[in-house]
Each structure stands twice: as structure tokens, then as C-alpha cells.
PDB file of C-alpha atoms and ligand atoms in Angstrom:
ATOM      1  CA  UNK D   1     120.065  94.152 142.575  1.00 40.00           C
ATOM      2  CA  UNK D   2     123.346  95.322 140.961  1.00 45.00           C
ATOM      3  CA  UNK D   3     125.064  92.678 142.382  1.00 46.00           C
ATOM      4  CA  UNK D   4     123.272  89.868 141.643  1.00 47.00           C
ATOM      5  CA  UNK D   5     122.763  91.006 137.947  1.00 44.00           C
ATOM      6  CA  UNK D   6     126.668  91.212 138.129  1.00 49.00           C
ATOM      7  CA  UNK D   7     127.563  87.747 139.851  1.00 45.00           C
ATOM      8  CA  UNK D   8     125.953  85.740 137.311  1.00 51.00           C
ATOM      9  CA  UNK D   9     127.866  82.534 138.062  1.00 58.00           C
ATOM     10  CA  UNK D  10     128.310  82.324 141.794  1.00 52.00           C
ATOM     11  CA  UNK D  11     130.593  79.872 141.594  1.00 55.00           C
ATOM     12  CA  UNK D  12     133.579  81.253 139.451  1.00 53.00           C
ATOM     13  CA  UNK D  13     132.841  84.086 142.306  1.00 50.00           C
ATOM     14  CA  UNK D  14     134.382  82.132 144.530  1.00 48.00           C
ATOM     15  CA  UNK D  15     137.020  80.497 142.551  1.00 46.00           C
ATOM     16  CA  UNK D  16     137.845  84.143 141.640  1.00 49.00           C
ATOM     17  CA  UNK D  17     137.824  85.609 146.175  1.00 48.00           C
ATOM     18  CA  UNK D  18     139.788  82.312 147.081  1.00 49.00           C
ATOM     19  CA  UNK D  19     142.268  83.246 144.463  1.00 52.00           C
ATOM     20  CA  UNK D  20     143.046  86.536 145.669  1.00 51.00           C
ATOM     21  CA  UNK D  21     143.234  85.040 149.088  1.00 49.00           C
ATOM     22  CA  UNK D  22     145.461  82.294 148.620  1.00 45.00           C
ATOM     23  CA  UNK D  23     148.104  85.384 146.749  1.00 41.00           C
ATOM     24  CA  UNK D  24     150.941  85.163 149.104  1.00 42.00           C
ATOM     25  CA  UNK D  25     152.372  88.824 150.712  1.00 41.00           C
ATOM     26  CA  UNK D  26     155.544  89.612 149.615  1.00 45.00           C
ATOM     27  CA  UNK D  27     158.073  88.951 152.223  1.00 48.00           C
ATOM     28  CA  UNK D  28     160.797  91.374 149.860  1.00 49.00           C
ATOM     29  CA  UNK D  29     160.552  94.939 149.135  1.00 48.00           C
ATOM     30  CA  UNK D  30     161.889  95.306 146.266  1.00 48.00           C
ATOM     31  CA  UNK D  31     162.769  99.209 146.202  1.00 53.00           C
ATOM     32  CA  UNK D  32     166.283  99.114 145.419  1.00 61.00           C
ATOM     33  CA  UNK D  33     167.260  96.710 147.740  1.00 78.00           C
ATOM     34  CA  UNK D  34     166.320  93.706 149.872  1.00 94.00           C
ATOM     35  CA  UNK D  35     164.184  94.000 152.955  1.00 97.00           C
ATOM     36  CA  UNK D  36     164.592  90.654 155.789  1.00 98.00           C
ATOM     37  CA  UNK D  37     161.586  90.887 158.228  1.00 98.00           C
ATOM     38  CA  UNK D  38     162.686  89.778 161.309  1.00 98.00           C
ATOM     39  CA  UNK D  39     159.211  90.402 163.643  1.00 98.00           C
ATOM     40  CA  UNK D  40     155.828  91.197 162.350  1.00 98.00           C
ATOM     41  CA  UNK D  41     153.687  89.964 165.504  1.00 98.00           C
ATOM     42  CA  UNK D  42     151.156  88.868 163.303  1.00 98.00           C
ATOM     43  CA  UNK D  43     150.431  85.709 163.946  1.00 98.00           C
ATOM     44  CA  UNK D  44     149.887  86.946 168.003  1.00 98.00           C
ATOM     45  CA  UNK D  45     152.421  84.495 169.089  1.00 98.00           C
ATOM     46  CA  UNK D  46     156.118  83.583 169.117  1.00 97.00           C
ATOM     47  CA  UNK D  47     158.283  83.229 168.035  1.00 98.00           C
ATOM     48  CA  UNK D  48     159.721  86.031 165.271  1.00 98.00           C
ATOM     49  CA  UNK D  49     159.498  86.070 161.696  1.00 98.00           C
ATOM     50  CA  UNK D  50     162.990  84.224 161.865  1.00 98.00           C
ATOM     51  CA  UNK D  51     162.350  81.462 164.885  1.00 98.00           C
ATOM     52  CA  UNK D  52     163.515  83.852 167.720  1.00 98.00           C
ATOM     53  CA  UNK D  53     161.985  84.249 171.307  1.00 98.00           C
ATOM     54  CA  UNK D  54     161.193  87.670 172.683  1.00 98.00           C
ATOM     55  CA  UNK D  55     159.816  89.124 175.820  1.00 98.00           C
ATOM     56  CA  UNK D  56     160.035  91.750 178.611  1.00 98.00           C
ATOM     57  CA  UNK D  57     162.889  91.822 180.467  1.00 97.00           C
ATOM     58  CA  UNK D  58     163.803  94.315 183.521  1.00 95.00           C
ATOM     59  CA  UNK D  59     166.493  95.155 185.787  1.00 94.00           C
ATOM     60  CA  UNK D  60     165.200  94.027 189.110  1.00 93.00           C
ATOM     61  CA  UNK D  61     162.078  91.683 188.516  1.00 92.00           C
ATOM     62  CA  UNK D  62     162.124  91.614 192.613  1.00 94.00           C
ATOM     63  CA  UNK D  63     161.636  95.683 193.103  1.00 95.00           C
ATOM     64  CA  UNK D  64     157.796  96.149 192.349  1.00 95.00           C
ATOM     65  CA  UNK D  65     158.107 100.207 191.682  1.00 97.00           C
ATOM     66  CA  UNK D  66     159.340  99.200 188.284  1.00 97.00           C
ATOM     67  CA  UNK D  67     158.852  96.892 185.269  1.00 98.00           C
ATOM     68  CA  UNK D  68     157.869  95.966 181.653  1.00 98.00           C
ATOM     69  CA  UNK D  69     154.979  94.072 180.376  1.00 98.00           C
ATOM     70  CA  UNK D  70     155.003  92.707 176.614  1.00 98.00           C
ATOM     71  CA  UNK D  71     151.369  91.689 174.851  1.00 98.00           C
ATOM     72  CA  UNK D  72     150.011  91.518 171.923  1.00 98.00           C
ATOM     73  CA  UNK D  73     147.517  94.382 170.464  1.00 98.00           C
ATOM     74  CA  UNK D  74     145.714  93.879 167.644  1.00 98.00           C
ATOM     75  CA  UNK D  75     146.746  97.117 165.821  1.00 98.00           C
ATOM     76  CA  UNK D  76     149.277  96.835 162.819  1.00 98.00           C
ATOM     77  CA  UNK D  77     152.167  99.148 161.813  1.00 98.00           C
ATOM     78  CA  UNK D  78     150.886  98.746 158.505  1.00 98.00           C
ATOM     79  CA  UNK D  79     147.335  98.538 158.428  1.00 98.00           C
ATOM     80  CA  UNK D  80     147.104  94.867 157.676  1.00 98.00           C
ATOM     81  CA  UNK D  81     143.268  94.853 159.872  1.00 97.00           C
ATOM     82  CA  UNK D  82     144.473  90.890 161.310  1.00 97.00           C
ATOM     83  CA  UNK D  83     147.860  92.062 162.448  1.00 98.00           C
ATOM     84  CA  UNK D  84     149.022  92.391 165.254  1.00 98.00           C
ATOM     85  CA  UNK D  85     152.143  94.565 167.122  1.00 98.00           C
ATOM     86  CA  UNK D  86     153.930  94.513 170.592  1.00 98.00           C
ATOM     87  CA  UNK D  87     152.725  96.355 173.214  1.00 98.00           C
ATOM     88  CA  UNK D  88     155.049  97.349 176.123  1.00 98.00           C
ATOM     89  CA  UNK D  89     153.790  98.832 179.144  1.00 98.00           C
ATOM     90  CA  UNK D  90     156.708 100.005 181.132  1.00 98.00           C
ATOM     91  CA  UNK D  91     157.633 101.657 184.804  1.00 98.00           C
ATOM     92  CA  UNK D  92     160.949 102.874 185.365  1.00 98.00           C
ATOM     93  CA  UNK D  93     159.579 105.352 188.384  1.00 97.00           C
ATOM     94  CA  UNK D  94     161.151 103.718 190.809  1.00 96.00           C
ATOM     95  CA  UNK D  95     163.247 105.043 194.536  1.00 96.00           C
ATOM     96  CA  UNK D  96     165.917 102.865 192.750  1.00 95.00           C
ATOM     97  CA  UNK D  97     168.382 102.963 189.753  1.00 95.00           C
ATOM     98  CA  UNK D  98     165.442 101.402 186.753  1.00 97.00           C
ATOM     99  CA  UNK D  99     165.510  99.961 183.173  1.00 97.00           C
ATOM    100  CA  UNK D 100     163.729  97.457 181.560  1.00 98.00           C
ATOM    101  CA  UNK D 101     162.194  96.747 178.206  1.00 98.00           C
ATOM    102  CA  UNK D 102     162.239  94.405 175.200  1.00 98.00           C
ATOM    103  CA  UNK D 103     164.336  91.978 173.899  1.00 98.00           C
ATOM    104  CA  UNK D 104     164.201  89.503 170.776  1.00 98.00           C
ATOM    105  CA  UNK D 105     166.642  86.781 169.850  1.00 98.00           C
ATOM    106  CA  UNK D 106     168.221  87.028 166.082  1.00 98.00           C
ATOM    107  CA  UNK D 107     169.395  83.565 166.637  1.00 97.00           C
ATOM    108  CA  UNK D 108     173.027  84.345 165.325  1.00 97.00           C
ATOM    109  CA  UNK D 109     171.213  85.942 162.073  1.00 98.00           C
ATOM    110  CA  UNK D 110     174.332  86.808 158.867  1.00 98.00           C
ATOM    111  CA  UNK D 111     173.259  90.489 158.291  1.00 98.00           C
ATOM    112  CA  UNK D 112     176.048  91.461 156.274  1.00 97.00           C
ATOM    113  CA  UNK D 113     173.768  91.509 153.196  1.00 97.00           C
ATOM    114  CA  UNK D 114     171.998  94.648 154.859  1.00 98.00           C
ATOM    115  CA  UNK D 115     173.006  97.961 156.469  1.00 98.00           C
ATOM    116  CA  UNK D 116     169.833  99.604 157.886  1.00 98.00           C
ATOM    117  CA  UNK D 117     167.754  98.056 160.601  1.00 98.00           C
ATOM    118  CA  UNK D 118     163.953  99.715 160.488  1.00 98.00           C
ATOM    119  CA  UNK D 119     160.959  99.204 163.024  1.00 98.00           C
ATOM    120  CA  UNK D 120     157.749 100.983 164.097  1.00 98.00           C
ATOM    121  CA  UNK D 121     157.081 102.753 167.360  1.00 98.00           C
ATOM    122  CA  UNK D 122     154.374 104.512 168.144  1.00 98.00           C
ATOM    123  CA  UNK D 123     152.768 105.889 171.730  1.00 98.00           C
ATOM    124  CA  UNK D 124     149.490 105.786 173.493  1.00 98.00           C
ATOM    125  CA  UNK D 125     147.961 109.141 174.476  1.00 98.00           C
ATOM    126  CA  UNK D 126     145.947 107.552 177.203  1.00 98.00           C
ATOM    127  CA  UNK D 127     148.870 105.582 178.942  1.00 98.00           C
ATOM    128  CA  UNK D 128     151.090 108.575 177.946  1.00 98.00           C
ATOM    129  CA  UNK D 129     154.808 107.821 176.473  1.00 98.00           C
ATOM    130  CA  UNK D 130     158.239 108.487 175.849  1.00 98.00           C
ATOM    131  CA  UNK D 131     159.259 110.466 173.096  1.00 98.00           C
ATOM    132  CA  UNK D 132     162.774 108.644 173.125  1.00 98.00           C
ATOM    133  CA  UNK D 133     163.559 104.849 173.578  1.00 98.00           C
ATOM    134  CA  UNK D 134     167.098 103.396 173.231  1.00 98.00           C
ATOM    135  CA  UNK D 135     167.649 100.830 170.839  1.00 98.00           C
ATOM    136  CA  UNK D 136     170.749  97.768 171.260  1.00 98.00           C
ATOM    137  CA  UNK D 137     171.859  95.616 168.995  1.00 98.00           C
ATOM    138  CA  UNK D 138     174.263  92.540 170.071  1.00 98.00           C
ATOM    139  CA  UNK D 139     176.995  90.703 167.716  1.00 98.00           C
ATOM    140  CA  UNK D 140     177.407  87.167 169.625  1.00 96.00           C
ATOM    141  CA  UNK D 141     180.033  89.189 172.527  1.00 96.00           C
ATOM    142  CA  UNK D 142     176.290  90.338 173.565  1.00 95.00           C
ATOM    143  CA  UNK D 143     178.191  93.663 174.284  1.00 96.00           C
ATOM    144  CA  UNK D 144     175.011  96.254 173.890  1.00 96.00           C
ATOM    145  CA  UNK D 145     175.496  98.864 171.234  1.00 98.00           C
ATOM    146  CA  UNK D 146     173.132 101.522 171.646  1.00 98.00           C
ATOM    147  CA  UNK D 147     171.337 104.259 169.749  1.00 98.00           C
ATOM    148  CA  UNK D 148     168.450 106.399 171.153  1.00 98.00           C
ATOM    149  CA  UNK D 149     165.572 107.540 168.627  1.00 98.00           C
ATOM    150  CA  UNK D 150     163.712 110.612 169.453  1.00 98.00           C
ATOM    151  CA  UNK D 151     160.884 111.977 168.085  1.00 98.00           C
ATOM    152  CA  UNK D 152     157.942 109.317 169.261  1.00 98.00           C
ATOM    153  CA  UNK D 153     154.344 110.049 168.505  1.00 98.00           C
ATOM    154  CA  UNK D 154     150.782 108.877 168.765  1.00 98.00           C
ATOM    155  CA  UNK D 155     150.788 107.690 165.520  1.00 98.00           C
ATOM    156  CA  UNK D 156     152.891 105.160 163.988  1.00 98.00           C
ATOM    157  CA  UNK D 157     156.218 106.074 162.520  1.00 98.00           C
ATOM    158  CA  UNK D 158     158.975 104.284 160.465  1.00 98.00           C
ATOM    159  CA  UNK D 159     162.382 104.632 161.984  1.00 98.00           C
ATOM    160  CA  UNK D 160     165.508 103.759 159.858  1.00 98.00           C
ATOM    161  CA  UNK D 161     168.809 103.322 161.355  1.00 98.00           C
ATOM    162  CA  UNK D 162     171.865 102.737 159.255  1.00 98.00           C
ATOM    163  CA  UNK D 163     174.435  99.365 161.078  1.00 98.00           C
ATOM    164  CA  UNK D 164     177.177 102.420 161.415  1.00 97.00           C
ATOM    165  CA  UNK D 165     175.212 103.607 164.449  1.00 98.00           C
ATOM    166  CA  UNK D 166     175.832 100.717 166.397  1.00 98.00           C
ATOM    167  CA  UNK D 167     179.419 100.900 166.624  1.00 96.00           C
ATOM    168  CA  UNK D 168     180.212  98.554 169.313  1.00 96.00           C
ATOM    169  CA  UNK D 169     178.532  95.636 166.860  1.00 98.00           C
ATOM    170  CA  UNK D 170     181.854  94.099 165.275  1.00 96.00           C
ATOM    171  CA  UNK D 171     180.307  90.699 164.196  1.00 97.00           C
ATOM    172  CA  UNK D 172     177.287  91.278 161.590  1.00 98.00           C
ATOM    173  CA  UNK D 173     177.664  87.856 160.662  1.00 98.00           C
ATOM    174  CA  UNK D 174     176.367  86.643 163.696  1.00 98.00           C
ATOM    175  CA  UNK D 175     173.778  88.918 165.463  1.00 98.00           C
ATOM    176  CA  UNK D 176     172.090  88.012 168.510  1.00 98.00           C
ATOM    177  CA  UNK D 177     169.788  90.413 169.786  1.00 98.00           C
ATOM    178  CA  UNK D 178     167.621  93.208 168.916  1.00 98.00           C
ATOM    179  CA  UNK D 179     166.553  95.073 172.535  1.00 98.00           C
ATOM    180  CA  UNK D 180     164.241  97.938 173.753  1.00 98.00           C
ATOM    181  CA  UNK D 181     165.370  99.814 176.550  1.00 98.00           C
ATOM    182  CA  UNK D 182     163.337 102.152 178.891  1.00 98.00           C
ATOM    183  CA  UNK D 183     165.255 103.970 181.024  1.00 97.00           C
ATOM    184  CA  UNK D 184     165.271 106.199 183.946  1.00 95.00           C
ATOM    185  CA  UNK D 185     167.138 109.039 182.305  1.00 95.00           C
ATOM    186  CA  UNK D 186     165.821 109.013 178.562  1.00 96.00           C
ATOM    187  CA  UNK D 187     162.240 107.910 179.825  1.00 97.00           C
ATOM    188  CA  UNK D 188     160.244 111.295 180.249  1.00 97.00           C
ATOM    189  CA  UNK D 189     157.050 110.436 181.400  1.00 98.00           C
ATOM    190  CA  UNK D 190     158.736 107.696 183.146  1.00 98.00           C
ATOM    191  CA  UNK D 191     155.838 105.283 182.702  1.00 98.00           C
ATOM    192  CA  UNK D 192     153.824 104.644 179.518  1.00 98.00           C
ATOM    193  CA  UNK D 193     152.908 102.705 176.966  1.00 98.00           C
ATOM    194  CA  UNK D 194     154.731 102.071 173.294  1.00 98.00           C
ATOM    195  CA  UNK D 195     153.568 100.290 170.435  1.00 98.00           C
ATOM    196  CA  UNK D 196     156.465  98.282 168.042  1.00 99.00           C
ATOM    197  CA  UNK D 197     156.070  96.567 164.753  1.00 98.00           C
ATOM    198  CA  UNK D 198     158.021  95.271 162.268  1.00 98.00           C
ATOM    199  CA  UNK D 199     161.089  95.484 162.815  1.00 98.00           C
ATOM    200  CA  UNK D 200     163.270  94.695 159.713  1.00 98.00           C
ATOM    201  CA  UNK D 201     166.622  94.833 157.797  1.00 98.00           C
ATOM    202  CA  UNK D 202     167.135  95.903 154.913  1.00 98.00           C
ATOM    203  CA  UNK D 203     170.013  97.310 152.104  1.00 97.00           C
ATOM    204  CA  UNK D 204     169.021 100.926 151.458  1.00 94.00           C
TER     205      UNK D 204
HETATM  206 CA1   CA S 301     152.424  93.715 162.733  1.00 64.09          CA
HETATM  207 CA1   CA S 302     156.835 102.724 189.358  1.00 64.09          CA
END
């Protein structure tokens, strides 16, 4: 009864709800420096936030004992309820030598306005997961440069990685690819599930 004695022109209501709708979501923080989101999975689909393709890749697609599978789950790094992330289910429990993982496209992306490249991981405590995942970026000599994060857990957390780390990139200018990698070594259990989400870069 509240409500009704409240919403006395209907109407302006909705002029008022389609408003707040149609408010755009920043694309830049704005916390002392500049934030580029490159992936946000939100829209379920490809490609990236900045035209790229991604997808699973792994080492021997013909050796059945390992492997990584990409889809979309509709949980959000941020809480956004209609967002999505990636979810890779990976295998590197294999007789043989095993990796696999993620990879995205940057499509030759000038970073050189940035020096910290961010994402979200998190694990699923059914599947079980690693607590560390190597990260690679590639300048256009596709050389990887990686850097392993530890410290996974169940529930979503922000990882920040200053460029420095990633001392084989030379080219910033032109970057081609962010990757994932499970491996056989750094992958304890050595399959699992891991959630990502936007992944950005920013100038901290
Ligand atoms: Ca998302
Ligand atoms: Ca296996």
C-alpha cells in the first residue's frame, strides 16, 4: 500500500527505471590512473572487450589423458548478476610431458600507456584447483614471458602484476597475447577447475 501511495504517476516511474538503465558503466577507473579492459566475458561470447579471439589451447590435442576446456559461467568477478567469466576445466595428469590452458589475442594492442596488467582467478572446491597458474604475455616475437601467481582461492581475487615481470616482453607497443598456462609441474591437483574475469590494464 506504501508503494502505490508513493508511485503516484506510474508513468514518470518508468521514465525515471529506464533512465537509470540506459546510464552507461564506466569503461575507466579513474583512481589515479587509467584502467583498459581487455576481457569481461559478459556478453557470453567472443570476441574480447578489444575484438580479440580466445580459447583453450593444449599441448597434444591427440593424447586424451590431458586437456583444457573454455566455457562460459554465469558468475562475475565483480558481482555484476548478468555477467559472465571463463571457465577452464583443465587435465594435465597425463603418462606424458602436459600443458594446456588459455589464450586471448590483444590484436597488436599499444600498452605503453599502462604498466600493470590485472585479472581475476578464482577456484572451484568441487572440481578442486590449483593454487598457482602461470601467466604469458607476448610482444609480436610471440616469445612467452612468464610469471606464475600463487595464492588461488575459492573465492575471487584481484591479481595485479606490474609489465616489469614479464621481462622477455620488449615490444609494449604491439602486444599479442595474453595466455593461461596449466602445467604439469606448477599444477598441484593436476586437474581442476579455475574461474577468470576481467582481465585489464591499467597505470597504477
Ligand atoms: Ca565478467
Ligand atoms: Ca588426465
Amino acid at each position: 500500500m506504501r508503494y502505490r501511495s508513493r508511485a503516484k504517476n506510474p508513468l514518470l516511474t518508468l521514465v525515471v527505471l529506464l533512465m537509470i538503465g540506459a546510464v552507461p558503466k564506466p569503461l575507466l577507473a579513474v583512481d589515479g590512473g587509467s584502467e583498459l579492459v581487455l576481457a569481461d566475458f559478459n556478453t557470453g561470447d567472443k570476441p574480447s572487450n578489444i575484438g580479440g579471439d580466445f580459447g583453450a589451447w593444449d599441448k597434444d590435442p591427440n593424447d586424451e589423458t590431458q586437456g583444457c576446456q573454455q566455457s562460459f559461467e554465469a558468475i562475475d568477478a565483480l558481482g555484476d548478476e548478468t555477467g559472465y567469466s571463463i571457465r577452464l576445466d583443465y587435465d594435465v595428469d597425463s603418462p606424458n610431458p602436459a600443458y594446456n590452458g588459455f589464450w586471448m589475442k590483444l590484436n597488436d594492442l599499444d600498452a605503453t600507456a599502462y604498466n600493470t596488467v590485472n585479472f581475476y582467478l578464482k577456484g572451484d572446491p568441487q572440481a578442486g584447483f590449483t593454487k598457482r597458474v602461470k601467466i604469458e604475455l607476448k610482444d609480436a616475437s610471440k616469445q612467452p614471458s612468464p610469471y606464475i601467481v600463487a595464492g588461488v582461492t575459492e573465492e575471487w581475487q584481484k591479481f595485479s602484476i606490474p609489465f616489469e615481470k614479464f621481462r622477455r616482453v620488449k615490444n609494449w607497443d604491439t602486444l599479442n597475447e595474453f595466455v593461461v598456462v596449466f602445467d604439469d609441474i606448477n599444477s598441484n591437483p593436476k586437474s581442476g577447475t579455475i574461474y577468470l574475469d576481467q582481465v585489464t590494464f591499467s597505470s597504477e
